C-alpha cells in the first residue's frame, strides 16, 4: 500500500505532544513527514526532555498511524528535544525602604563570636565618618544592641508620618536604633515561633520612621534559620558581612553563613569576612600578640571562599568593658581599637561601593560620597 502524507498528518492531528495545548501538527511539533510506499518517517520536536516523554510520543505516533491509516505501515519516528531557555532564577528580594540607601546584614554562623559588638562599632565608626546610620537589632531571642548603645531603658516614641503612626527609633552616638529589647522586660524571655518573630521584625522595618539613612545595619541572630530568610524576603539587602573568630569551630559555621547568602535562591553579595578576637593584647604589653583562638583563620577562609577579608579586631579587655558600659570602643580616640574599626569600616564602605558599581541592576541607591574612605567627618 502506498501511504499518503496528508493522511498521516490528519492522523497526527488527533494527538498532542507532551506539554502542548494544540495537536502536534498545528503546534509545530511535527517538523517533517516523508512517505515512500508503505514506509513513513516522522520528525518531531518536543520540549519535555524526559525519557518518558520521548517514549510516550513515539508510541502514540506508531499506534495512531497503525490505527487510523495503515496497520502494517513501517514507521520510523525521530524525536528531538528542544527545551526552552532556562528562565532567570528567582531571587528572594523585598521592597526597598524609602530613604535608606544601603542595607548591610551582619551575620555569623555561630553565636558568641562578637557579631553584635562588631555591628555596634561599625555603626558608630560610620557615624564618625559622616554617614547617616541606623541599626536594626534582628536578634529576636537575644537582643543586645540596646545595652551596647546605653539605651536599654529607652522606648521608641510614636510619630505621625504622612498620616500614619510610626515608631521613632531611639538615637545615641549619632546612630538610630530599633530592637525587640525595647518592647520586653530585661528578664523576659522571647518565646515566639518563627511567624510571630518575622511579623515583629517586619513591623520594626516598615512601621519605623527611619528617615534618611546612608546605611542600615542589620544585626542578625546566629545561624542560618527562619529569621534570616524572613529578613531577606522583606528587604533588598545590599550585602552581607560575616563575623568569625579564627577558631576552627567558628570557621565551620561561618562558612555555612557565607554559603547561605550565596544560595541561588537568595543571592545576597557577601561583602567580606571580619575576624574578631584575632589575637589577645594585654594593656601593659601592647606590642605582644597571643593567638588564643588560632591565627588568621578567618583570613584563610576568606581566601578559600574568594570573598574579601575586611580586617581583624584584637581581643582587648576595653572592648568588652565599653560594650557593657554602653559606649562602643570605636568611640575612643587615638587607640588601636579606633584604628582597627576605621580600617574595617573603610573596607566595608569600599566593598559596598564596588558592589553597587558592579551590580547596577539590583542596587537600590548607589553611594555617591566617599567620605567613609577618608575616615574624616567634614
mmCIF file of C-alpha atoms in Angstrom:
data_model
loop_
_atom_site.group_PDB
_atom_site.id
_atom_site.type_symbol
_atom_site.label_atom_id
_atom_site.label_comp_id
_atom_site.label_asym_id
_atom_site.label_seq_id
_atom_site.Cartn_x
_atom_site.Cartn_y
_atom_site.Cartn_z
ATOM 1 C CA UNK A 1 0.000 0.000 0.000
ATOM 2 C CA UNK A 2 1.204 3.477 -0.855
ATOM 3 C CA UNK A 3 0.861 5.865 2.069
ATOM 4 C CA UNK A 4 -0.314 9.469 1.626
ATOM 5 C CA UNK A 5 1.407 12.269 3.522
ATOM 6 C CA UNK A 6 -1.833 14.148 4.140
ATOM 7 C CA UNK A 7 -3.442 11.068 5.677
ATOM 8 C CA UNK A 8 -0.505 10.818 8.071
ATOM 9 C CA UNK A 9 -0.833 14.493 9.024
ATOM 10 C CA UNK A 10 -4.580 14.156 9.571
ATOM 11 C CA UNK A 11 -3.963 11.221 11.871
ATOM 12 C CA UNK A 12 -1.307 13.084 13.853
ATOM 13 C CA UNK A 13 -3.724 15.969 14.364
ATOM 14 C CA UNK A 14 -5.661 13.750 16.739
ATOM 15 C CA UNK A 15 -2.851 13.618 19.327
ATOM 16 C CA UNK A 16 -0.806 16.201 21.187
ATOM 17 C CA UNK A 17 2.864 16.374 22.061
ATOM 18 C CA UNK A 18 3.783 16.401 25.790
ATOM 19 C CA UNK A 19 3.283 19.859 27.238
ATOM 20 C CA UNK A 20 1.491 21.241 24.175
ATOM 21 C CA UNK A 21 -2.076 22.503 24.196
ATOM 22 C CA UNK A 22 -2.668 22.020 20.472
ATOM 23 C CA UNK A 23 -2.271 18.866 18.422
ATOM 24 C CA UNK A 24 1.272 18.048 17.389
ATOM 25 C CA UNK A 25 0.771 19.219 13.807
ATOM 26 C CA UNK A 26 -0.825 22.610 14.419
ATOM 27 C CA UNK A 27 1.527 23.293 17.329
ATOM 28 C CA UNK A 28 4.501 22.874 15.003
ATOM 29 C CA UNK A 29 5.912 19.925 16.908
ATOM 30 C CA UNK A 30 5.842 17.760 13.763
ATOM 31 C CA UNK A 31 8.586 19.236 11.605
ATOM 32 C CA UNK A 32 8.557 16.791 8.696
ATOM 33 C CA UNK A 33 6.724 13.766 7.306
ATOM 34 C CA UNK A 34 8.156 11.626 4.479
ATOM 35 C CA UNK A 35 6.285 8.697 2.886
ATOM 36 C CA UNK A 36 7.528 6.071 0.435
ATOM 37 C CA UNK A 37 5.262 3.143 -0.428
ATOM 38 C CA UNK A 38 4.296 1.595 2.951
ATOM 39 C CA UNK A 39 7.075 3.383 4.849
ATOM 40 C CA UNK A 40 6.768 6.663 6.742
ATOM 41 C CA UNK A 41 9.287 8.825 8.610
ATOM 42 C CA UNK A 42 8.029 11.358 11.182
ATOM 43 C CA UNK A 43 10.327 14.063 12.579
ATOM 44 C CA UNK A 44 9.006 15.647 15.755
ATOM 45 C CA UNK A 45 10.471 18.118 18.259
ATOM 46 C CA UNK A 46 9.208 18.193 21.837
ATOM 47 C CA UNK A 47 10.017 20.467 24.775
ATOM 48 C CA UNK A 48 9.953 17.868 27.526
ATOM 49 C CA UNK A 49 13.447 16.382 27.840
ATOM 50 C CA UNK A 50 12.460 13.359 29.935
ATOM 51 C CA UNK A 51 12.911 9.846 28.561
ATOM 52 C CA UNK A 52 9.306 9.076 29.485
ATOM 53 C CA UNK A 53 8.031 11.924 27.293
ATOM 54 C CA UNK A 54 10.158 10.813 24.349
ATOM 55 C CA UNK A 55 8.936 7.234 24.603
ATOM 56 C CA UNK A 56 5.296 8.243 25.050
ATOM 57 C CA UNK A 57 5.448 10.454 21.959
ATOM 58 C CA UNK A 58 6.965 7.707 19.821
ATOM 59 C CA UNK A 59 4.428 5.082 20.958
ATOM 60 C CA UNK A 60 1.437 7.388 20.376
ATOM 61 C CA UNK A 61 2.581 8.184 16.838
ATOM 62 C CA UNK A 62 3.065 4.498 15.997
ATOM 63 C CA UNK A 63 -0.313 3.477 17.422
ATOM 64 C CA UNK A 64 -2.203 6.345 15.776
ATOM 65 C CA UNK A 65 -0.809 5.758 12.273
ATOM 66 C CA UNK A 66 -1.382 1.996 12.551
ATOM 67 C CA UNK A 67 -4.947 2.529 13.770
ATOM 68 C CA UNK A 68 -6.046 5.399 11.526
ATOM 69 C CA UNK A 69 -4.003 4.961 8.333
ATOM 70 C CA UNK A 70 -2.488 1.537 7.780
ATOM 71 C CA UNK A 71 -1.970 -1.150 10.378
ATOM 72 C CA UNK A 72 1.076 -2.646 8.624
ATOM 73 C CA UNK A 73 2.874 0.648 7.941
ATOM 74 C CA UNK A 74 6.608 0.682 8.583
ATOM 75 C CA UNK A 75 7.152 3.720 10.745
ATOM 76 C CA UNK A 76 10.285 5.474 11.954
ATOM 77 C CA UNK A 77 9.907 8.282 14.498
ATOM 78 C CA UNK A 78 12.752 10.738 15.069
ATOM 79 C CA UNK A 79 12.156 12.534 18.349
ATOM 80 C CA UNK A 80 14.259 15.615 19.075
ATOM 81 C CA UNK A 81 14.163 17.667 22.258
ATOM 82 C CA UNK A 82 14.266 21.451 22.238
ATOM 83 C CA UNK A 83 13.918 22.583 25.851
ATOM 84 C CA UNK A 84 13.072 26.288 26.279
ATOM 85 C CA UNK A 85 15.840 28.535 27.547
ATOM 86 C CA UNK A 86 16.146 28.441 31.288
ATOM 87 C CA UNK A 87 14.274 31.246 32.985
ATOM 88 C CA UNK A 88 16.235 33.565 35.270
ATOM 89 C CA UNK A 89 16.466 32.120 38.753
ATOM 90 C CA UNK A 90 14.055 33.592 41.234
ATOM 91 C CA UNK A 91 15.781 35.800 43.775
ATOM 92 C CA UNK A 92 14.431 36.498 47.217
ATOM 93 C CA UNK A 93 14.145 40.286 47.092
ATOM 94 C CA UNK A 94 11.970 42.580 49.127
ATOM 95 C CA UNK A 95 10.724 46.095 48.667
ATOM 96 C CA UNK A 96 13.070 48.978 49.328
ATOM 97 C CA UNK A 97 12.549 51.296 52.283
ATOM 98 C CA UNK A 98 12.245 54.895 51.091
ATOM 99 C CA UNK A 99 15.187 56.990 52.216
ATOM 100 C CA UNK A 100 17.509 54.095 53.029
ATOM 101 C CA UNK A 101 20.349 53.792 50.566
ATOM 102 C CA UNK A 102 22.168 50.639 51.631
ATOM 103 C CA UNK A 103 21.173 47.745 53.882
ATOM 104 C CA UNK A 104 24.058 45.685 55.221
ATOM 105 C CA UNK A 105 23.428 42.458 57.125
ATOM 106 C CA UNK A 106 25.980 41.496 59.789
ATOM 107 C CA UNK A 107 25.832 37.763 60.369
ATOM 108 C CA UNK A 108 27.674 34.868 61.944
ATOM 109 C CA UNK A 109 27.101 31.178 61.642
ATOM 110 C CA UNK A 110 27.960 30.735 65.327
ATOM 111 C CA UNK A 111 26.919 32.587 68.459
ATOM 112 C CA UNK A 112 29.404 34.224 70.780
ATOM 113 C CA UNK A 113 31.839 35.476 68.144
ATOM 114 C CA UNK A 114 31.134 39.167 68.818
ATOM 115 C CA UNK A 115 28.757 39.916 65.965
ATOM 116 C CA UNK A 116 26.737 42.489 67.909
ATOM 117 C CA UNK A 117 29.920 44.132 69.171
ATOM 118 C CA UNK A 118 31.196 44.433 65.609
ATOM 119 C CA UNK A 119 27.832 45.791 64.434
ATOM 120 C CA UNK A 120 27.766 48.477 67.135
ATOM 121 C CA UNK A 121 31.330 49.576 66.442
ATOM 122 C CA UNK A 122 30.810 49.596 62.677
ATOM 123 C CA UNK A 123 27.750 51.782 63.193
ATOM 124 C CA UNK A 124 29.454 54.395 65.374
ATOM 125 C CA UNK A 125 32.502 54.455 63.097
ATOM 126 C CA UNK A 126 30.291 55.082 60.066
ATOM 127 C CA UNK A 127 28.614 57.871 62.022
ATOM 128 C CA UNK A 128 32.012 59.388 62.889
ATOM 129 C CA UNK A 129 32.833 59.329 59.172
ATOM 130 C CA UNK A 130 29.806 61.459 58.413
ATOM 131 C CA UNK A 131 27.307 58.854 57.292
ATOM 132 C CA UNK A 132 23.703 58.683 58.461
ATOM 133 C CA UNK A 133 23.377 55.300 60.151
ATOM 134 C CA UNK A 134 20.725 53.064 61.659
ATOM 135 C CA UNK A 135 20.910 49.679 63.389
ATOM 136 C CA UNK A 136 18.092 47.157 63.442
ATOM 137 C CA UNK A 137 18.638 44.527 66.129
ATOM 138 C CA UNK A 138 17.178 41.485 64.379
ATOM 139 C CA UNK A 139 18.406 39.087 67.057
ATOM 140 C CA UNK A 140 14.898 38.479 68.357
ATOM 141 C CA UNK A 141 15.851 35.968 71.041
ATOM 142 C CA UNK A 142 18.991 37.691 72.329
ATOM 143 C CA UNK A 143 18.803 41.440 71.705
ATOM 144 C CA UNK A 144 21.964 43.130 72.977
ATOM 145 C CA UNK A 145 22.196 46.298 70.887
ATOM 146 C CA UNK A 146 20.213 48.442 73.415
ATOM 147 C CA UNK A 147 22.814 47.657 76.108
ATOM 148 C CA UNK A 148 25.724 48.417 73.784
ATOM 149 C CA UNK A 149 24.263 51.815 72.900
ATOM 150 C CA UNK A 150 23.307 52.629 76.509
ATOM 151 C CA UNK A 151 19.623 52.901 75.616
ATOM 152 C CA UNK A 152 18.261 49.778 77.348
ATOM 153 C CA UNK A 153 15.779 51.835 79.365
ATOM 154 C CA UNK A 154 14.595 53.922 76.421
ATOM 155 C CA UNK A 155 11.371 53.334 74.480
ATOM 156 C CA UNK A 156 10.642 54.360 70.877
ATOM 157 C CA UNK A 157 8.124 57.181 70.532
ATOM 158 C CA UNK A 158 5.186 57.198 68.177
ATOM 159 C CA UNK A 159 5.300 59.824 65.450
ATOM 160 C CA UNK A 160 2.932 60.741 62.637
ATOM 161 C CA UNK A 161 4.366 60.324 59.137
ATOM 162 C CA UNK A 162 2.078 61.131 56.204
ATOM 163 C CA UNK A 163 -0.969 60.395 58.314
ATOM 164 C CA UNK A 164 0.379 57.080 59.607
ATOM 165 C CA UNK A 165 1.614 56.319 63.099
ATOM 166 C CA UNK A 166 5.182 55.027 63.090
ATOM 167 C CA UNK A 167 7.905 54.175 65.593
ATOM 168 C CA UNK A 168 10.677 56.710 66.002
ATOM 169 C CA UNK A 169 13.986 54.860 66.534
ATOM 170 C CA UNK A 170 15.961 55.607 69.688
ATOM 171 C CA UNK A 171 19.133 57.558 68.884
ATOM 172 C CA UNK A 172 22.540 57.687 70.556
ATOM 173 C CA UNK A 173 26.068 58.444 69.310
ATOM 174 C CA UNK A 174 24.522 59.601 66.026
ATOM 175 C CA UNK A 175 23.021 56.139 65.352
ATOM 176 C CA UNK A 176 19.306 55.327 65.147
ATOM 177 C CA UNK A 177 18.434 52.056 66.877
ATOM 178 C CA UNK A 178 15.443 49.724 66.985
ATOM 179 C CA UNK A 179 15.350 46.421 68.847
ATOM 180 C CA UNK A 180 12.833 43.960 70.208
ATOM 181 C CA UNK A 181 14.631 44.614 73.502
ATOM 182 C CA UNK A 182 12.792 47.939 73.729
ATOM 183 C CA UNK A 183 9.470 46.110 73.974
ATOM 184 C CA UNK A 184 10.330 43.393 76.510
ATOM 185 C CA UNK A 185 11.381 43.398 80.138
ATOM 186 C CA UNK A 186 15.089 42.767 80.838
ATOM 187 C CA UNK A 187 14.362 39.397 82.451
ATOM 188 C CA UNK A 188 11.650 38.391 79.996
ATOM 189 C CA UNK A 189 12.407 35.593 77.519
ATOM 190 C CA UNK A 190 11.042 35.978 73.997
ATOM 191 C CA UNK A 191 9.343 32.645 73.301
ATOM 192 C CA UNK A 192 7.973 33.061 69.809
ATOM 193 C CA UNK A 193 7.612 30.790 66.841
ATOM 194 C CA UNK A 194 9.094 31.845 63.519
ATOM 195 C CA UNK A 195 5.996 33.552 62.016
ATOM 196 C CA UNK A 196 5.466 35.738 65.088
ATOM 197 C CA UNK A 197 9.137 36.733 65.201
ATOM 198 C CA UNK A 198 9.038 37.554 61.499
ATOM 199 C CA UNK A 199 5.943 39.721 61.972
ATOM 200 C CA UNK A 200 7.668 41.659 64.765
ATOM 201 C CA UNK A 201 10.686 42.251 62.532
ATOM 202 C CA UNK A 202 8.516 43.469 59.669
ATOM 203 C CA UNK A 203 6.908 45.990 62.000
ATOM 204 C CA UNK A 204 10.291 47.320 63.106
ATOM 205 C CA UNK A 205 11.404 47.535 59.476
ATOM 206 C CA UNK A 206 8.398 49.044 57.730
ATOM 207 C CA UNK A 207 6.497 50.719 60.578
ATOM 208 C CA UNK A 208 9.503 52.763 61.672
ATOM 209 C CA UNK A 209 10.368 56.357 60.810
ATOM 210 C CA UNK A 210 13.994 55.731 59.844
ATOM 211 C CA UNK A 211 14.248 58.926 57.816
ATOM 212 C CA UNK A 212 17.238 59.365 55.516
ATOM 213 C CA UNK A 213 19.987 56.790 56.069
ATOM 214 C CA UNK A 214 23.150 56.001 54.148
ATOM 215 C CA UNK A 215 23.440 52.661 55.932
ATOM 216 C CA UNK A 216 21.033 50.448 57.839
ATOM 217 C CA UNK A 217 22.968 47.689 59.617
ATOM 218 C CA UNK A 218 21.073 44.516 60.483
ATOM 219 C CA UNK A 219 22.380 42.612 63.493
ATOM 220 C CA UNK A 220 21.193 39.126 62.568
ATOM 221 C CA UNK A 221 20.884 36.238 65.026
ATOM 222 C CA UNK A 222 23.389 33.372 64.862
ATOM 223 C CA UNK A 223 22.815 30.521 62.454
ATOM 224 C CA UNK A 224 21.014 30.243 59.126
ATOM 225 C CA UNK A 225 17.367 29.980 60.051
ATOM 226 C CA UNK A 226 13.899 31.384 59.660
ATOM 227 C CA UNK A 227 14.721 34.918 60.804
ATOM 228 C CA UNK A 228 17.426 35.222 58.150
ATOM 229 C CA UNK A 229 15.060 34.125 55.387
ATOM 230 C CA UNK A 230 12.326 36.472 56.617
ATOM 231 C CA UNK A 231 14.723 39.411 56.601
ATOM 232 C CA UNK A 232 15.986 38.630 53.112
ATOM 233 C CA UNK A 233 12.451 38.204 51.811
ATOM 234 C CA UNK A 234 11.394 41.515 53.329
ATOM 235 C CA UNK A 235 14.367 43.649 52.292
ATOM 236 C CA UNK A 236 16.629 44.087 49.267
ATOM 237 C CA UNK A 237 19.904 43.508 51.129
ATOM 238 C CA UNK A 238 22.826 45.398 49.620
ATOM 239 C CA UNK A 239 25.339 42.935 51.020
ATOM 240 C CA UNK A 240 26.315 40.810 53.976
ATOM 241 C CA UNK A 241 29.274 40.884 56.349
ATOM 242 C CA UNK A 242 30.171 37.655 58.144
ATOM 243 C CA UNK A 243 31.928 37.757 61.533
ATOM 244 C CA UNK A 244 34.029 34.886 62.861
ATOM 245 C CA UNK A 245 36.836 34.147 65.279
ATOM 246 C CA UNK A 246 39.948 32.353 63.974
ATOM 247 C CA UNK A 247 38.894 29.125 65.731
ATOM 248 C CA UNK A 248 38.060 26.141 63.505
ATOM 249 C CA UNK A 249 34.742 25.537 65.271
ATOM 250 C CA UNK A 250 33.622 29.099 64.467
ATOM 251 C CA UNK A 251 35.038 28.996 60.927
ATOM 252 C CA UNK A 252 32.990 25.901 60.090
ATOM 253 C CA UNK A 253 29.793 27.788 60.908
ATOM 254 C CA UNK A 254 30.982 30.998 59.252
ATOM 255 C CA UNK A 255 31.442 29.007 56.062
ATOM 256 C CA UNK A 256 27.799 27.954 56.276
ATOM 257 C CA UNK A 257 26.800 31.576 56.796
ATOM 258 C CA UNK A 258 28.586 32.611 53.610
ATOM 259 C CA UNK A 259 27.017 29.673 51.753
ATOM 260 C CA UNK A 260 23.549 30.774 52.862
ATOM 261 C CA UNK A 261 23.934 34.220 51.308
ATOM 262 C CA UNK A 262 25.393 32.694 48.131
ATOM 263 C CA UNK A 263 22.475 30.294 47.626
ATOM 264 C CA UNK A 264 20.993 30.736 44.140
ATOM 265 C CA UNK A 265 17.555 31.498 45.586
ATOM 266 C CA UNK A 266 18.948 34.157 47.953
ATOM 267 C CA UNK A 267 21.910 35.625 46.073
ATOM 268 C CA UNK A 268 22.987 38.323 48.515
ATOM 269 C CA UNK A 269 26.515 39.605 47.780
ATOM 270 C CA UNK A 270 28.973 38.796 50.567
ATOM 271 C CA UNK A 271 30.931 41.978 51.194
ATOM 272 C CA UNK A 272 33.547 40.117 53.208
ATOM 273 C CA UNK A 273 34.597 38.419 56.432
ATOM 274 C CA UNK A 274 35.738 40.119 59.642
ATOM 275 C CA UNK A 275 37.991 38.249 62.061
ATOM 276 C CA UNK A 276 37.069 39.111 65.637
ATOM 277 C CA UNK A 277 39.227 38.181 68.655
ATOM 278 C CA UNK A 278 42.095 37.753 66.227
ATOM 279 C CA UNK A 279 44.680 37.883 68.986
ATOM 280 C CA UNK A 280 44.968 38.965 72.620
ATOM 281 C CA UNK A 281 46.998 42.021 73.518
ATOM 282 C CA UNK A 282 47.394 42.903 77.210
ATOM 283 C CA UNK A 283 47.234 46.609 78.031
ATOM 284 C CA UNK A 284 50.611 46.546 79.779
ATOM 285 C CA UNK A 285 52.266 44.827 76.774
ATOM 286 C CA UNK A 286 50.650 46.425 73.728
ATOM 287 C CA UNK A 287 53.253 45.049 71.326
ATOM 288 C CA UNK A 288 52.633 41.441 72.332
ATOM 289 C CA UNK A 289 50.136 39.302 70.419
ATOM 290 C CA UNK A 290 48.818 35.998 71.750
ATOM 291 C CA UNK A 291 46.813 33.961 69.241
ATOM 292 C CA UNK A 292 44.449 32.309 71.682
ATOM 293 C CA UNK A 293 41.901 31.096 69.140
ATOM 294 C CA UNK A 294 44.302 30.387 66.291
ATOM 295 C CA UNK A 295 45.997 32.616 63.768
ATOM 296 C CA UNK A 296 44.429 34.170 60.642
ATOM 297 C CA UNK A 297 41.748 31.500 60.374
ATOM 298 C CA UNK A 298 39.100 33.897 59.024
ATOM 299 C CA UNK A 299 41.603 35.406 56.609
ATOM 300 C CA UNK A 300 42.375 31.972 55.190
ATOM 301 C CA UNK A 301 38.651 31.199 54.998
ATOM 302 C CA UNK A 302 38.068 34.395 53.009
ATOM 303 C CA UNK A 303 40.834 33.375 50.605
ATOM 304 C CA UNK A 304 39.357 29.885 50.229
ATOM 305 C CA UNK A 305 35.842 31.217 49.584
ATOM 306 C CA UNK A 306 37.139 34.006 47.318
ATOM 307 C CA UNK A 307 35.435 36.751 49.316
ATOM 308 C CA UNK A 308 37.121 39.915 50.643
ATOM 309 C CA UNK A 309 38.860 39.892 54.018
ATOM 310 C CA UNK A 310 37.748 43.094 55.737
ATOM 311 C CA UNK A 311 40.160 43.119 58.657
ATOM 312 C CA UNK A 312 40.762 41.867 62.164
ATOM 313 C CA UNK A 313 39.762 43.033 65.629
ATOM 314 C CA UNK A 314 42.051 42.192 68.555
ATOM 315 C CA UNK A 315 40.791 40.730 71.821
ATOM 316 C CA UNK A 316 41.219 43.638 74.216
ATOM 317 C CA UNK A 317 39.558 44.000 77.589
ATOM 318 C CA UNK A 318 38.433 47.557 76.887
ATOM 319 C CA UNK A 319 36.210 46.375 74.012
ATOM 320 C CA UNK A 320 34.217 44.183 76.379
ATOM 321 C CA UNK A 321 34.101 46.861 79.054
ATOM 322 C CA UNK A 322 32.984 49.511 76.572
ATOM 323 C CA UNK A 323 30.179 47.257 75.292
ATOM 324 C CA UNK A 324 28.928 46.537 78.791
ATOM 325 C CA UNK A 325 29.002 50.241 79.675
ATOM 326 C CA UNK A 326 27.061 51.156 76.542
ATOM 327 C CA UNK A 327 29.764 53.173 74.830
ATOM 328 C CA UNK A 328 31.225 51.277 71.828
ATOM 329 C CA UNK A 329 35.024 51.073 71.937
ATOM 330 C CA UNK A 330 35.372 52.651 68.486
ATOM 331 C CA UNK A 331 34.360 55.968 70.080
ATOM 332 C CA UNK A 332 37.711 56.012 71.871
ATOM 333 C CA UNK A 333 40.247 58.299 70.203
ATOM 334 C CA UNK A 334 43.833 57.578 69.270
ATOM 335 C CA UNK A 335 43.632 53.920 70.280
ATOM 336 C CA UNK A 336 44.373 50.656 68.446
ATOM 337 C CA UNK A 337 40.664 49.822 68.658
ATOM 338 C CA UNK A 338 39.669 53.021 66.880
ATOM 339 C CA UNK A 339 42.284 52.329 64.191
ATOM 340 C CA UNK A 340 41.109 48.730 63.747
ATOM 341 C CA UNK A 341 37.464 49.650 63.288
ATOM 342 C CA UNK A 342 38.254 52.583 60.999
ATOM 343 C CA UNK A 343 40.247 50.232 58.767
ATOM 344 C CA UNK A 344 37.466 47.665 58.731
ATOM 345 C CA UNK A 345 34.755 50.253 58.165
ATOM 346 C CA UNK A 346 36.619 51.808 55.227
ATOM 347 C CA UNK A 347 36.847 48.327 53.713
ATOM 348 C CA UNK A 348 33.118 47.765 54.207
ATOM 349 C CA UNK A 349 32.308 51.094 52.561
ATOM 350 C CA UNK A 350 34.638 50.331 49.660
ATOM 351 C CA UNK A 351 33.070 46.902 49.142
ATOM 352 C CA UNK A 352 29.599 48.470 49.116
ATOM 353 C CA UNK A 353 30.782 50.978 46.517
ATOM 354 C CA UNK A 354 32.292 48.161 44.457
ATOM 355 C CA UNK A 355 29.158 46.082 44.787
ATOM 356 C CA UNK A 356 26.920 48.923 43.648
ATOM 357 C CA UNK A 357 29.172 49.681 40.690
ATOM 358 C CA UNK A 358 29.304 46.027 39.630
ATOM 359 C CA UNK A 359 25.607 45.244 40.129
ATOM 360 C CA UNK A 360 23.645 48.292 38.975
ATOM 361 C CA UNK A 361 20.555 46.254 38.159
ATOM 362 C CA UNK A 362 19.985 45.232 41.771
ATOM 363 C CA UNK A 363 21.200 48.220 43.694
ATOM 364 C CA UNK A 364 18.666 50.357 45.491
ATOM 365 C CA UNK A 365 20.573 53.667 45.604
ATOM 366 C CA UNK A 366 24.254 53.986 44.848
ATOM 367 C CA UNK A 367 26.643 55.603 47.338
ATOM 368 C CA UNK A 368 27.646 58.965 45.938
ATOM 369 C CA UNK A 369 30.043 60.060 48.682
ATOM 370 C CA UNK A 370 33.463 58.686 49.539
ATOM 371 C CA UNK A 371 33.524 60.320 52.972
ATOM 372 C CA UNK A 372 33.789 56.876 54.539
ATOM 373 C CA UNK A 373 37.042 56.189 52.809
ATOM 374 C CA UNK A 374 38.744 59.181 54.385
ATOM 375 C CA UNK A 375 37.507 58.432 57.912
ATOM 376 C CA UNK A 376 37.070 62.155 58.479
ATOM 377 C CA UNK A 377 33.856 63.868 59.387
ATOM 378 C CA UNK A 378 33.523 67.058 57.436
#
